[in-house]
PDB file of C-alpha atoms in Angstrom:
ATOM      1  CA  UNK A  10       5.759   7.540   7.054  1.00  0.00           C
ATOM      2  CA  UNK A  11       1.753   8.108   6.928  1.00  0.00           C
ATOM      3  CA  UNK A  12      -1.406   6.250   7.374  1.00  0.00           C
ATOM      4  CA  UNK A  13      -4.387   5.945   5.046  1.00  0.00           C
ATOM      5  CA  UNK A  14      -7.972   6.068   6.210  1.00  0.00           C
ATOM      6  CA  UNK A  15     -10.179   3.838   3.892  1.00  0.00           C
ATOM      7  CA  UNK A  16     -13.660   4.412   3.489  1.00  0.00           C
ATOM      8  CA  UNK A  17     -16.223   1.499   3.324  1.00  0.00           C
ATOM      9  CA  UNK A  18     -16.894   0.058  -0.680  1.00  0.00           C
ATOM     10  CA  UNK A  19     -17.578  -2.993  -2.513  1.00  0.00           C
ATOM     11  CA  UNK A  20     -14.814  -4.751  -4.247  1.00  0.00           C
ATOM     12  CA  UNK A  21     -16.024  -6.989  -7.240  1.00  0.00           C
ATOM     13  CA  UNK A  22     -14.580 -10.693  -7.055  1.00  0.00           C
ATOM     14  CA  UNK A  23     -13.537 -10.370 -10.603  1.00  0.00           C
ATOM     15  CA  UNK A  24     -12.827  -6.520 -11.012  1.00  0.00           C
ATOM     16  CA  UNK A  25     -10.905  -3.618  -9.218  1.00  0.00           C
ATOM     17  CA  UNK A  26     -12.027  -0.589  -7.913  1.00  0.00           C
ATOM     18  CA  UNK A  27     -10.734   2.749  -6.989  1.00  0.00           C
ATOM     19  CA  UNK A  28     -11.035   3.533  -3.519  1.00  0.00           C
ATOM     20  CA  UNK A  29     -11.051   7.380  -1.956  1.00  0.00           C
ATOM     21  CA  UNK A  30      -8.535   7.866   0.942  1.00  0.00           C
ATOM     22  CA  UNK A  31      -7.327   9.949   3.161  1.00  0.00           C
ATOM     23  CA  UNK A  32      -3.488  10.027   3.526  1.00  0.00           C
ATOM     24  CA  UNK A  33      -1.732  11.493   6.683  1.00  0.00           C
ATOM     25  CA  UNK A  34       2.041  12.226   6.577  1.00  0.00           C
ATOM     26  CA  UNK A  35       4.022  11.963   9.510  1.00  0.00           C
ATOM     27  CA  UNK A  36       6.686  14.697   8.213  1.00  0.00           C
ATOM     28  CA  UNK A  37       8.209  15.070  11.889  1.00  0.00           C
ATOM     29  CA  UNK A  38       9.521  10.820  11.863  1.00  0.00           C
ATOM     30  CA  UNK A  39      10.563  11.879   7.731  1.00  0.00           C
ATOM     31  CA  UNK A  40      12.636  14.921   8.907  1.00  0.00           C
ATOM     32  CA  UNK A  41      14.620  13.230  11.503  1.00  0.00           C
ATOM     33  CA  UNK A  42      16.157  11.136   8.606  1.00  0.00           C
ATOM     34  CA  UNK A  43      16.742  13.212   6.085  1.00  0.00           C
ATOM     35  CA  UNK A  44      20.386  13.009   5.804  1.00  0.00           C
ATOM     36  CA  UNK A  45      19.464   9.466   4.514  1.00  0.00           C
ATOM     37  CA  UNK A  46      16.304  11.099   1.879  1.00  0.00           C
ATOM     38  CA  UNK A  47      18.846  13.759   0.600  1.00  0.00           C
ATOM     39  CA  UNK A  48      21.835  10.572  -0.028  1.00  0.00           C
ATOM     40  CA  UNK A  49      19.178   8.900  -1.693  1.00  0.00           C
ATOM     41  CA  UNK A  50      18.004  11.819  -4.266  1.00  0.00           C
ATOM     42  CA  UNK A  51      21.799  12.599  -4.772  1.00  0.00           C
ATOM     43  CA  UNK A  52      22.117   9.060  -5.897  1.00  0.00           C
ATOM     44  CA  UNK A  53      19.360   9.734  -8.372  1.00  0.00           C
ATOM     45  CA  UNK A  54      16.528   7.126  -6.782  1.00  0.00           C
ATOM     46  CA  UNK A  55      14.249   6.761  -3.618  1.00  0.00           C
ATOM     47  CA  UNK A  56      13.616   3.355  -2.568  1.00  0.00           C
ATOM     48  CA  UNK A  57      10.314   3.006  -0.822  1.00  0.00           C
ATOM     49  CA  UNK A  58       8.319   0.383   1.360  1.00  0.00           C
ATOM     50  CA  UNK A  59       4.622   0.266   1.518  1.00  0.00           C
ATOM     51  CA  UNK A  60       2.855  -1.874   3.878  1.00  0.00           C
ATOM     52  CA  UNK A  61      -1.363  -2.555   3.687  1.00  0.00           C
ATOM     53  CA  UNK A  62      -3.745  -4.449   5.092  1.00  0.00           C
ATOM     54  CA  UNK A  63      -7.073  -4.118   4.346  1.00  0.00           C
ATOM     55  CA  UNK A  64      -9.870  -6.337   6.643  1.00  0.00           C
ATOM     56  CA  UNK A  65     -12.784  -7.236   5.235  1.00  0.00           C
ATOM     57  CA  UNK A  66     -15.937  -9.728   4.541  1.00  0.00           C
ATOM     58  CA  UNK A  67     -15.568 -11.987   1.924  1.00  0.00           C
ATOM     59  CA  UNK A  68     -19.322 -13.172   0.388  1.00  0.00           C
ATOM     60  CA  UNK A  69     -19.273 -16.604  -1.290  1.00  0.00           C
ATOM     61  CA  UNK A  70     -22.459 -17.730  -3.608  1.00  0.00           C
ATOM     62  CA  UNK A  71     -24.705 -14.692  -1.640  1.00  0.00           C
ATOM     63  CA  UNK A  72     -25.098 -17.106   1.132  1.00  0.00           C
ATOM     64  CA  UNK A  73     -21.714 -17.335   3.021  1.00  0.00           C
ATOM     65  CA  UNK A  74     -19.676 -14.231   4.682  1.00  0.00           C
ATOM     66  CA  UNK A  75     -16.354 -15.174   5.925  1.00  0.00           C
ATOM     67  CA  UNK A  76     -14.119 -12.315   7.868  1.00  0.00           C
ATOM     68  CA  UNK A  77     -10.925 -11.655   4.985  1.00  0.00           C
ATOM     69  CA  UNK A  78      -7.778  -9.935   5.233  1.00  0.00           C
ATOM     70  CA  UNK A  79      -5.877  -8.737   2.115  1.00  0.00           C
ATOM     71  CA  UNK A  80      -2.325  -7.450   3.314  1.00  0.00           C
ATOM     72  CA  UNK A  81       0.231  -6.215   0.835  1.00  0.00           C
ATOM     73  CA  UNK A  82       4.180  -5.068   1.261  1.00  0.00           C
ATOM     74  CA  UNK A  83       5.775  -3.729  -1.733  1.00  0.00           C
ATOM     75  CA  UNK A  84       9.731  -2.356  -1.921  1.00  0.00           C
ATOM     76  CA  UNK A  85       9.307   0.163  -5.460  1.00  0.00           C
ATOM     77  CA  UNK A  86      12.470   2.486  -6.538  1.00  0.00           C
ATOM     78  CA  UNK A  87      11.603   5.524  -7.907  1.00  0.00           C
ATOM     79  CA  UNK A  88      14.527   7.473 -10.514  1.00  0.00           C
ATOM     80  CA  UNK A  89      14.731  10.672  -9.887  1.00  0.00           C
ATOM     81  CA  UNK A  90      15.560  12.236 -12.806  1.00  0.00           C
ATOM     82  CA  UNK A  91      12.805  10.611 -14.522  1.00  0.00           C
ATOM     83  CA  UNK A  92      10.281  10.450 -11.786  1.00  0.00           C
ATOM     84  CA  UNK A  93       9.570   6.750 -13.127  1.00  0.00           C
ATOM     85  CA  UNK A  94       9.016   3.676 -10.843  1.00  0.00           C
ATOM     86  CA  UNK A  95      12.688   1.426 -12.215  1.00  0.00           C
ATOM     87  CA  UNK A  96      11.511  -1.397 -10.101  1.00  0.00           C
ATOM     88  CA  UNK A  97       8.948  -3.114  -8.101  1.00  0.00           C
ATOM     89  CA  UNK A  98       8.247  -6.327  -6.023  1.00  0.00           C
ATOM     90  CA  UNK A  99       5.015  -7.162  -4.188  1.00  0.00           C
ATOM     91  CA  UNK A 100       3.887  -9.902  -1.921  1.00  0.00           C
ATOM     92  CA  UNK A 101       0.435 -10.227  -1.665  1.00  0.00           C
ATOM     93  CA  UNK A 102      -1.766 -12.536   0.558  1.00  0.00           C
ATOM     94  CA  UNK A 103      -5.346 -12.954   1.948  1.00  0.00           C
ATOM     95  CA  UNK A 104      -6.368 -14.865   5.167  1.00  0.00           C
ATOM     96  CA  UNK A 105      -9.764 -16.129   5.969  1.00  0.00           C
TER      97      UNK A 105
END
């Protein structure tokens, strides 16, 4: 459980681009489940849920700015022994 802070940048249309963030963990909501965390690592993988949405403007021939948001969920399972991502599935979608 945590939250990301992102700071203000330009995206290229046809490009990525590394962001910096700040990441806060909530450890207090992680500890009151952790008979469920240590299961999971006995097991040998974590599965994990990320969730993002990212508003934004959207600039179309340098002329028109339309309000845009990107949101993201992904489900990933990490192997323990490993420590290599085994699966992942993403759903992506942007709203103007």
């Amino acid at each position: 459980m945590g939250d990301a802070d992102l700071y203000p940048g330009l995206i290229p249309s046809k490009g990525t681009e590394t962001l910096p963030s700040r990441l806060t963990i909530q450890v207090d909501q992680m500890a009151a489940d952790m008979s469920a965390l240590i299961i999971d690592v006995l097991a040998g993988q974590i599965v994990l849920e990320t969730r993002t949405r990212i508003p934004g403007r959207a600039t179309f021939l340098k002329i028109f700015k339309k309000h845009a948001v990107a949101t993201s969920d992904c489900r990933f399972t990490i192997d323990i022994p490993s420590l290599k991502i085994q699966s992942q599935e993403c759903k992506n979608m942007t709203k103007f």
